[in-house]
Amino acid sequence: MERKLVSPVVIDDVQPIDGADLIEVATVKGWKLVVKKNEFNIGDHAVYCEIDSFLPVREEFEFLRKSSYRKMGELEGFRLKTMKLRGQISQGLLLPVSLLEGYAYEIGEDVSARLGVIKYEPPIPAALGGIAKGLFPSFMPKTDEERIQNLSGQYEAFRQHTFYVTEKLDGSSVTFYLNEGVFGVCSRNLDLEETADNTLWKVARAENIEEKLAALGKNIAIQGELIGEGIQGNAYGLRGQTVRFFNAFDIDRYEYLALDEFKALIASLGLQTVPILDLQYTLPASLDELLTIADGVSVLSPQGKAVEREGLVIRSTDRKISFKVISNKFLLNER
C-alpha cells in the first residue's frame, strides 16, 4: 500500500493544552497535532500532511522555514517530523482546506502530487545505494507496514484478534528473492545490480543466500532489516553487518508465509528473525496506551547501554492483519 502523505480529513476532536493560551491539540484519525487556538473545530475539513512529508518551497509553506527547512539532495523543502510543543506530541501538519480551493476532493484522497509533496528520504550511504537494475519488482510487495494511527477506525475490531509482536529494528530494509531462476537483491524501492562495494549484495554473498533459496526449489522472497556498521549510526554496536528477517513471501501464491511456516523456513536457512517479543498478544484498551507500550529498550541493546527501540510491528499469525507502532520517544530523537 502506497503511503498517503497528504489527504483531506475531518477533524475528530479538539482539546486544550494545559498552560497554553495560543495553541490546542487536534485529533485526526489516530494522530495528535498542535494547532493555533480556534483555527479548527470538530467536524471541520482540513488538509493533513503526515510526518516524513517533504513540502516544496512555496509561499504558503514559508512559515515552516525556521523549524523545518531541509535539503534532500539538491532539492529544497520543508520536512515534517514529530515534535513536542508545551509538552504535547505533535505529528504532522494541519492546513486549511482552502488550499484545495476549486478542486472537488474526497475525504481520504491522496492529494500529495497536487500540492507537490513527496516523502522525505534521508541520505543513503553509497554502500547501500548501489546501482539500480530497475524498480522494486511487481511480483512481490514492498516492506512498508501501515502505521496504526492510520488504522484507528479499525482499532476496536483489531482488539478481537490475537497477534504476535516483533521489535521494529532501526536499520535498512532489504529483500532477497529467487524468481524463475533469477536471484535478486532489493533496497526498499529498487532492484539492485551486483557490485563489489554494495553492502546488501556483500551480505547476500557472505550468507550464501542465493544458494539457500535455490535449494528450496520454489519462487520465494525473504525480507529483513540490515543492521550493523555504517547503518543508521549502528545503534546496536555490532561489528560488520547482519540481517534479521521478518517476512517470507511465496511469489507463486502471492502471499506471506504464516508465522510458524516463516519461522521454520528462516531457521532451515540458518538465518535469524527479528526479535519476537510476544506470540499471544491482544491490544490494550486504547490506541494511546498502545503508543506508550511502543516505547522501550531494544532487545539488541549492546551491553551496558540502553538503546531506545524504534517501535513494534504487530501481525496476526495468519498474516491477514499487520501494522507498525512507532515509538514517539524514538521519533522525537530522530536524526
GROMACS .gro file of C-alpha atoms in nm:
model
  335
    1MET     CA    1   0.000   0.000   0.000
    2GLU     CA    2   0.140   0.337  -0.103
    3ARG     CA    3   0.154   0.582   0.182
    4LYS     CA    4  -0.087   0.877   0.160
    5LEU     CA    5   0.130   1.164   0.274
    6VAL     CA    6  -0.133   1.435   0.227
    7SER     CA    7  -0.509   1.392   0.236
    8PRO     CA    8  -0.828   1.584   0.315
    9VAL     CA    9  -0.959   1.481   0.657
   10VAL     CA   10  -1.231   1.552   0.911
   11ILE     CA   11  -1.126   1.691   1.250
   12ASP     CA   12  -1.229   1.429   1.507
   13ASP     CA   13  -1.154   1.623   1.824
   14VAL     CA   14  -1.004   1.946   1.957
   15GLN     CA   15  -0.884   1.981   2.317
   16PRO     CA   16  -0.699   2.247   2.519
   17ILE     CA   17  -0.335   2.206   2.620
   18ASP     CA   18  -0.266   2.270   2.989
   19GLY     CA   19  -0.097   2.606   3.038
   20ALA     CA   20  -0.120   2.705   2.669
   21ASP     CA   21  -0.324   3.009   2.568
   22LEU     CA   22  -0.246   3.023   2.197
   23ILE     CA   23  -0.242   2.658   2.090
   24GLU     CA   24  -0.456   2.345   2.131
   25VAL     CA   25  -0.442   1.983   2.017
   26ALA     CA   26  -0.649   1.844   1.732
   27THR     CA   27  -0.705   1.473   1.663
   28VAL     CA   28  -0.721   1.341   1.308
   29LYS     CA   29  -0.768   0.964   1.271
   30GLY     CA   30  -0.523   0.848   1.541
   31TRP     CA   31  -0.283   1.142   1.510
   32LYS     CA   32  -0.243   1.432   1.752
   33LEU     CA   33  -0.147   1.773   1.610
   34VAL     CA   34  -0.080   2.106   1.776
   35VAL     CA   35  -0.276   2.385   1.604
   36LYS     CA   36  -0.347   2.751   1.666
   37LYS     CA   37  -0.633   2.810   1.905
   38ASN     CA   38  -0.971   2.840   1.731
   39GLU     CA   39  -0.820   2.758   1.392
   40PHE     CA   40  -1.014   2.430   1.362
   41ASN     CA   41  -1.335   2.294   1.511
   42ILE     CA   42  -1.465   1.938   1.547
   43GLY     CA   43  -1.615   1.829   1.215
   44ASP     CA   44  -1.419   2.077   1.004
   45HIS     CA   45  -1.245   1.962   0.690
   46ALA     CA   46  -0.870   2.019   0.671
   47VAL     CA   47  -0.565   1.902   0.479
   48TYR     CA   48  -0.345   1.668   0.681
   49CYS     CA   49   0.025   1.624   0.600
   50GLU     CA   50   0.184   1.323   0.770
   51ILE     CA   51   0.527   1.319   0.931
   52ASP     CA   52   0.801   1.246   0.673
   53SER     CA   53   0.624   1.473   0.422
   54PHE     CA   54   0.866   1.694   0.227
   55LEU     CA   55   0.681   2.011   0.131
   56PRO     CA   56   0.803   2.224  -0.161
   57VAL     CA   57   0.933   2.579  -0.126
   58ARG     CA   58   0.611   2.771  -0.184
   59GLU     CA   59   0.478   3.089  -0.028
   60GLU     CA   60   0.203   2.911   0.169
   61PHE     CA   61   0.461   2.688   0.338
   62GLU     CA   62   0.719   2.957   0.419
   63PHE     CA   63   0.605   2.969   0.782
   64LEU     CA   64   0.786   2.635   0.820
   65ARG     CA   65   1.127   2.768   0.716
   66LYS     CA   66   1.264   2.834   1.065
   67SER     CA   67   1.171   2.492   1.207
   68SER     CA   68   1.164   2.255   0.910
   69TYR     CA   69   1.384   2.372   0.620
   70ARG     CA   70   1.598   2.090   0.481
   71LYS     CA   71   1.767   1.981   0.161
   72MET     CA   72   1.710   1.640   0.011
   73GLY     CA   73   1.995   1.604  -0.234
   74GLU     CA   74   1.975   1.924  -0.435
   75LEU     CA   75   1.604   1.968  -0.364
   76GLU     CA   76   1.499   2.232  -0.110
   77GLY     CA   77   1.189   2.196   0.102
   78PHE     CA   78   1.037   2.155   0.446
   79ARG     CA   79   1.047   1.822   0.630
   80LEU     CA   80   0.776   1.735   0.881
   81LYS     CA   81   0.893   1.549   1.192
   82THR     CA   82   0.745   1.451   1.527
   83MET     CA   83   0.774   1.746   1.768
   84LYS     CA   84   0.677   1.827   2.123
   85LEU     CA   85   0.521   2.167   2.197
   86ARG     CA   86   0.429   2.267   2.551
   87GLY     CA   87   0.457   1.901   2.648
   88GLN     CA   88   0.221   1.785   2.371
   89ILE     CA   89   0.335   1.545   2.097
   90SER     CA   90   0.252   1.682   1.751
   91GLN     CA   91   0.283   1.463   1.442
   92GLY     CA   92   0.239   1.629   1.108
   93LEU     CA   93   0.068   1.946   0.992
   94LEU     CA   94  -0.294   2.056   0.951
   95LEU     CA   95  -0.364   2.311   0.679
   96PRO     CA   96  -0.688   2.486   0.586
   97VAL     CA   97  -0.891   2.308   0.321
   98SER     CA   98  -0.892   2.634   0.122
   99LEU     CA   99  -0.555   2.512  -0.004
  100LEU     CA  100  -0.759   2.285  -0.234
  101GLU     CA  101  -0.990   2.564  -0.348
  102GLY     CA  102  -1.154   2.480  -0.682
  103TYR     CA  103  -1.079   2.109  -0.651
  104ALA     CA  104  -1.360   1.859  -0.582
  105TYR     CA  105  -1.173   1.649  -0.324
  106GLU     CA  106  -1.286   1.339  -0.139
  107ILE     CA  107  -1.205   1.271   0.228
  108GLY     CA  108  -0.903   1.041   0.250
  109GLU     CA  109  -0.793   1.103  -0.108
  110ASP     CA  110  -0.420   1.128  -0.171
  111VAL     CA  111  -0.352   1.487  -0.277
  112SER     CA  112   0.027   1.476  -0.232
  113ALA     CA  113   0.102   1.524  -0.602
  114ARG     CA  114  -0.146   1.812  -0.632
  115LEU     CA  115   0.044   2.002  -0.360
  116GLY     CA  116   0.391   1.893  -0.475
  117VAL     CA  117   0.458   1.695  -0.156
  118ILE     CA  118   0.689   1.391  -0.164
  119LYS     CA  119   0.827   1.159   0.103
  120TYR     CA  120   1.143   1.273   0.277
  121GLU     CA  121   1.420   1.020   0.224
  122PRO     CA  122   1.735   1.058   0.435
  123PRO     CA  123   2.068   1.040   0.253
  124ILE     CA  124   2.158   0.682   0.162
  125PRO     CA  125   2.521   0.580   0.224
  126ALA     CA  126   2.693   0.494  -0.104
  127ALA     CA  127   2.750   0.135   0.016
  128LEU     CA  128   2.373   0.087   0.048
  129GLY     CA  129   2.251   0.288  -0.250
  130GLY     CA  130   2.408   0.088  -0.531
  131ILE     CA  131   2.320   0.089  -0.899
  132ALA     CA  132   1.958   0.031  -0.988
  133LYS     CA  133   1.873  -0.257  -1.220
  134GLY     CA  134   1.511  -0.146  -1.204
  135LEU     CA  135   1.232  -0.052  -0.970
  136PHE     CA  136   1.121  -0.285  -0.691
  137PRO     CA  137   0.973  -0.591  -0.867
  138SER     CA  138   0.596  -0.612  -0.904
  139PHE     CA  139   0.581  -0.986  -0.823
  140MET     CA  140   0.616  -0.916  -0.450
  141PRO     CA  141   0.513  -0.635  -0.211
  142LYS     CA  142   0.742  -0.374  -0.058
  143THR     CA  143   0.815  -0.392   0.314
  144ASP     CA  144   0.638  -0.080   0.443
  145GLU     CA  145   0.371  -0.158   0.704
  146GLU     CA  146   0.086   0.086   0.767
  147ARG     CA  147   0.107   0.293   1.087
  148ILE     CA  148  -0.157   0.213   1.346
  149GLN     CA  149  -0.273   0.577   1.362
  150ASN     CA  150  -0.396   0.546   1.004
  151LEU     CA  151  -0.598   0.238   1.103
  152SER     CA  152  -0.753   0.392   1.413
  153GLY     CA  153  -1.104   0.335   1.279
  154GLN     CA  154  -1.040  -0.042   1.286
  155TYR     CA  155  -0.877  -0.047   1.631
  156GLU     CA  156  -1.178  -0.186   1.819
  157ALA     CA  157  -1.218  -0.466   1.564
  158PHE     CA  158  -0.847  -0.549   1.592
  159ARG     CA  159  -0.888  -0.594   1.969
  160GLN     CA  160  -1.082  -0.914   1.898
  161HIS     CA  161  -0.774  -1.076   1.740
  162THR     CA  162  -0.460  -1.237   1.882
  163PHE     CA  163  -0.130  -1.115   1.739
  164TYR     CA  164   0.242  -1.175   1.754
  165VAL     CA  165   0.474  -0.883   1.819
  166THR     CA  166   0.824  -0.818   1.689
  167GLU     CA  167   1.065  -0.535   1.753
  168LYS     CA  168   1.099  -0.288   1.467
  169LEU     CA  169   1.472  -0.254   1.413
  170ASP     CA  170   1.646   0.069   1.315
  171GLY     CA  171   1.827  -0.037   1.000
  172SER     CA  172   1.786  -0.054   0.625
  173SER     CA  173   1.522  -0.264   0.451
  174VAL     CA  174   1.644  -0.546   0.225
  175THR     CA  175   1.469  -0.811   0.016
  176PHE     CA  176   1.635  -1.119  -0.133
  177TYR     CA  177   1.441  -1.312  -0.396
  178LEU     CA  178   1.468  -1.608  -0.628
  179ASN     CA  179   1.213  -1.599  -0.909
  180GLU     CA  180   1.220  -1.821  -1.218
  181GLY     CA  181   1.584  -1.896  -1.151
  182VAL     CA  182   1.686  -1.530  -1.118
  183PHE     CA  183   1.834  -1.416  -0.786
  184GLY     CA  184   1.798  -1.054  -0.686
  185VAL     CA  185   1.869  -0.810  -0.404
  186CYS     CA  186   1.647  -0.508  -0.340
  187SER     CA  187   1.660  -0.200  -0.125
  188ARG     CA  188   1.326  -0.052  -0.017
  189ASN     CA  189   1.248   0.086  -0.362
  190LEU     CA  190   1.500  -0.058  -0.611
  191ASP     CA  191   1.620  -0.385  -0.762
  192LEU     CA  192   2.000  -0.353  -0.740
  193GLU     CA  193   2.281  -0.457  -0.972
  194GLU     CA  194   2.550  -0.665  -0.806
  195THR     CA  195   2.861  -0.454  -0.744
  196ALA     CA  196   3.167  -0.526  -0.532
  197ASP     CA  197   3.106  -0.235  -0.296
  198ASN     CA  198   2.732  -0.276  -0.233
  199THR     CA  199   2.670  -0.385   0.127
  200LEU     CA  200   2.336  -0.556   0.056
  201TRP     CA  201   2.494  -0.778  -0.209
  202LYS     CA  202   2.801  -0.843   0.007
  203VAL     CA  203   2.578  -0.972   0.287
  204ALA     CA  204   2.387  -1.187   0.036
  205ARG     CA  205   2.711  -1.350  -0.077
  206ALA     CA  206   2.853  -1.384   0.276
  207GLU     CA  207   2.536  -1.566   0.387
  208ASN     CA  208   2.510  -1.777   0.066
  209ILE     CA  209   2.150  -1.662   0.033
  210GLU     CA  210   2.120  -1.737  -0.339
  211GLU     CA  211   2.224  -2.099  -0.284
  212LYS     CA  212   1.999  -2.136   0.020
  213LEU     CA  213   1.693  -2.004  -0.166
  214ALA     CA  214   1.770  -2.217  -0.473
  215ALA     CA  215   1.773  -2.530  -0.254
  216LEU     CA  216   1.409  -2.462  -0.161
  217GLY     CA  217   1.301  -2.531  -0.518
  218LYS     CA  218   1.036  -2.257  -0.529
  219ASN     CA  219   0.992  -1.891  -0.620
  220ILE     CA  220   1.033  -1.710  -0.290
  221ALA     CA  221   1.146  -1.386  -0.128
  222ILE     CA  222   1.271  -1.316   0.224
  223GLN     CA  223   1.265  -0.966   0.369
  224GLY     CA  224   1.454  -0.822   0.662
  225GLU     CA  225   1.637  -0.535   0.823
  226LEU     CA  226   2.007  -0.485   0.759
  227ILE     CA  227   2.178  -0.361   1.076
  228GLY     CA  228   2.538  -0.302   1.181
  229GLU     CA  229   2.835  -0.084   1.096
  230GLY     CA  230   2.763   0.207   0.863
  231ILE     CA  231   2.385   0.174   0.902
  232GLN     CA  232   2.176   0.430   1.093
  233GLY     CA  233   2.463   0.503   1.330
  234ASN     CA  234   2.491   0.135   1.431
  235ALA     CA  235   2.285   0.183   1.746
  236TYR     CA  236   2.325  -0.186   1.832
  237GLY     CA  237   2.707  -0.169   1.845
  238LEU     CA  238   2.761  -0.456   1.602
  239ARG     CA  239   3.074  -0.547   1.411
  240GLY     CA  240   3.016  -0.582   1.040
  241GLN     CA  241   2.659  -0.617   0.914
  242THR     CA  242   2.385  -0.874   0.954
  243VAL     CA  243   2.022  -0.917   0.850
  244ARG     CA  244   1.733  -1.004   1.081
  245PHE     CA  245   1.431  -1.131   0.886
  246PHE     CA  246   1.063  -1.051   0.939
  247ASN     CA  247   0.887  -1.179   0.623
  248ALA     CA  248   0.893  -1.469   0.381
  249PHE     CA  249   0.681  -1.437   0.069
  250ASP     CA  250   0.561  -1.713  -0.163
  251ILE     CA  251   0.583  -1.549  -0.506
  252ASP     CA  252   0.369  -1.805  -0.691
  253ARG     CA  253   0.084  -1.788  -0.435
  254TYR     CA  254   0.144  -1.413  -0.388
  255GLU     CA  255   0.108  -1.437  -0.011
  256TYR     CA  256   0.317  -1.413   0.303
  257LEU     CA  257   0.400  -1.729   0.494
  258ALA     CA  258   0.212  -1.761   0.823
  259LEU     CA  259   0.416  -1.730   1.142
  260ASP     CA  260   0.503  -2.095   1.205
  261GLU     CA  261   0.595  -2.158   0.842
  262PHE     CA  262   0.802  -1.838   0.832
  263LYS     CA  263   0.995  -1.925   1.150
  264ALA     CA  264   1.064  -2.278   1.027
  265LEU     CA  265   1.185  -2.151   0.689
  266ILE     CA  266   1.425  -1.891   0.834
  267ALA     CA  267   1.564  -2.148   1.080
  268SER     CA  268   1.613  -2.403   0.799
  269LEU     CA  269   1.817  -2.144   0.608
  270GLY     CA  270   2.043  -2.086   0.908
  271LEU     CA  271   1.929  -1.725   0.935
  272GLN     CA  272   1.778  -1.518   1.219
  273THR     CA  273   1.444  -1.345   1.265
  274VAL     CA  274   1.393  -1.003   1.415
  275PRO     CA  275   1.333  -1.024   1.792
  276ILE     CA  276   0.993  -1.184   1.859
  277LEU     CA  277   0.857  -1.029   2.179
  278ASP     CA  278   0.516  -1.193   2.223
  279LEU     CA  279   0.332  -1.477   2.050
  280GLN     CA  280  -0.009  -1.429   2.217
  281TYR     CA  281  -0.075  -1.056   2.222
  282THR     CA  282  -0.405  -0.872   2.244
  283LEU     CA  283  -0.428  -0.496   2.201
  284PRO     CA  284  -0.479  -0.271   2.505
  285ALA     CA  285  -0.797  -0.071   2.559
  286SER     CA  286  -0.684   0.239   2.371
  287LEU     CA  287  -0.456   0.350   2.091
  288ASP     CA  288  -0.285   0.597   2.325
  289GLU     CA  289  -0.196   0.308   2.559
  290LEU     CA  290  -0.053   0.109   2.267
  291LEU     CA  291   0.163   0.405   2.164
  292THR     CA  292   0.302   0.422   2.518
  293ILE     CA  293   0.380   0.048   2.510
  294ALA     CA  294   0.578   0.101   2.186
  295ASP     CA  295   0.837   0.299   2.385
  296GLY     CA  296   1.103   0.077   2.536
  297VAL     CA  297   1.458  -0.052   2.524
  298SER     CA  298   1.576  -0.258   2.229
  299VAL     CA  299   1.637  -0.629   2.283
  300LEU     CA  300   1.955  -0.577   2.080
  301SER     CA  301   2.095  -0.301   2.303
  302PRO     CA  302   2.471  -0.350   2.347
  303GLN     CA  303   2.589  -0.446   2.694
  304GLY     CA  304   2.586  -0.152   2.931
  305LYS     CA  305   2.383   0.073   2.701
  306ALA     CA  306   2.005   0.115   2.677
  307VAL     CA  307   1.903   0.188   2.317
  308GLU     CA  308   1.551   0.318   2.254
  309ARG     CA  309   1.374   0.079   2.019
  310GLU     CA  310   1.219   0.216   1.702
  311GLY     CA  311   0.887   0.057   1.786
  312LEU     CA  312   0.682  -0.259   1.735
  313VAL     CA  313   0.539  -0.447   1.441
  314ILE     CA  314   0.217  -0.631   1.520
  315ARG     CA  315   0.083  -0.907   1.295
  316SER     CA  316  -0.187  -1.171   1.314
  317THR     CA  317  -0.041  -1.521   1.291
  318ASP     CA  318  -0.221  -1.580   0.959
  319ARG     CA  319  -0.075  -1.253   0.824
  320LYS     CA  320  -0.416  -1.111   0.736
  321ILE     CA  321  -0.359  -0.807   0.962
  322SER     CA  322  -0.033  -0.621   1.017
  323PHE     CA  323   0.073  -0.272   1.121
  324LYS     CA  324   0.357  -0.087   1.289
  325VAL     CA  325   0.357   0.117   1.608
  326ILE     CA  326   0.647   0.362   1.605
  327SER     CA  327   0.779   0.483   1.940
  328ASN     CA  328   0.721   0.854   1.992
  329LYS     CA  329   1.037   0.868   2.206
  330PHE     CA  330   1.231   0.733   1.910
  331LEU     CA  331   1.069   0.978   1.668
  332LEU     CA  332   1.146   1.278   1.891
  333ASN     CA  333   1.516   1.184   1.877
  334GLU     CA  334   1.513   1.103   1.506
  335ARG     CA  335   1.800   1.241   1.308
   0.00000   0.00000   0.00000
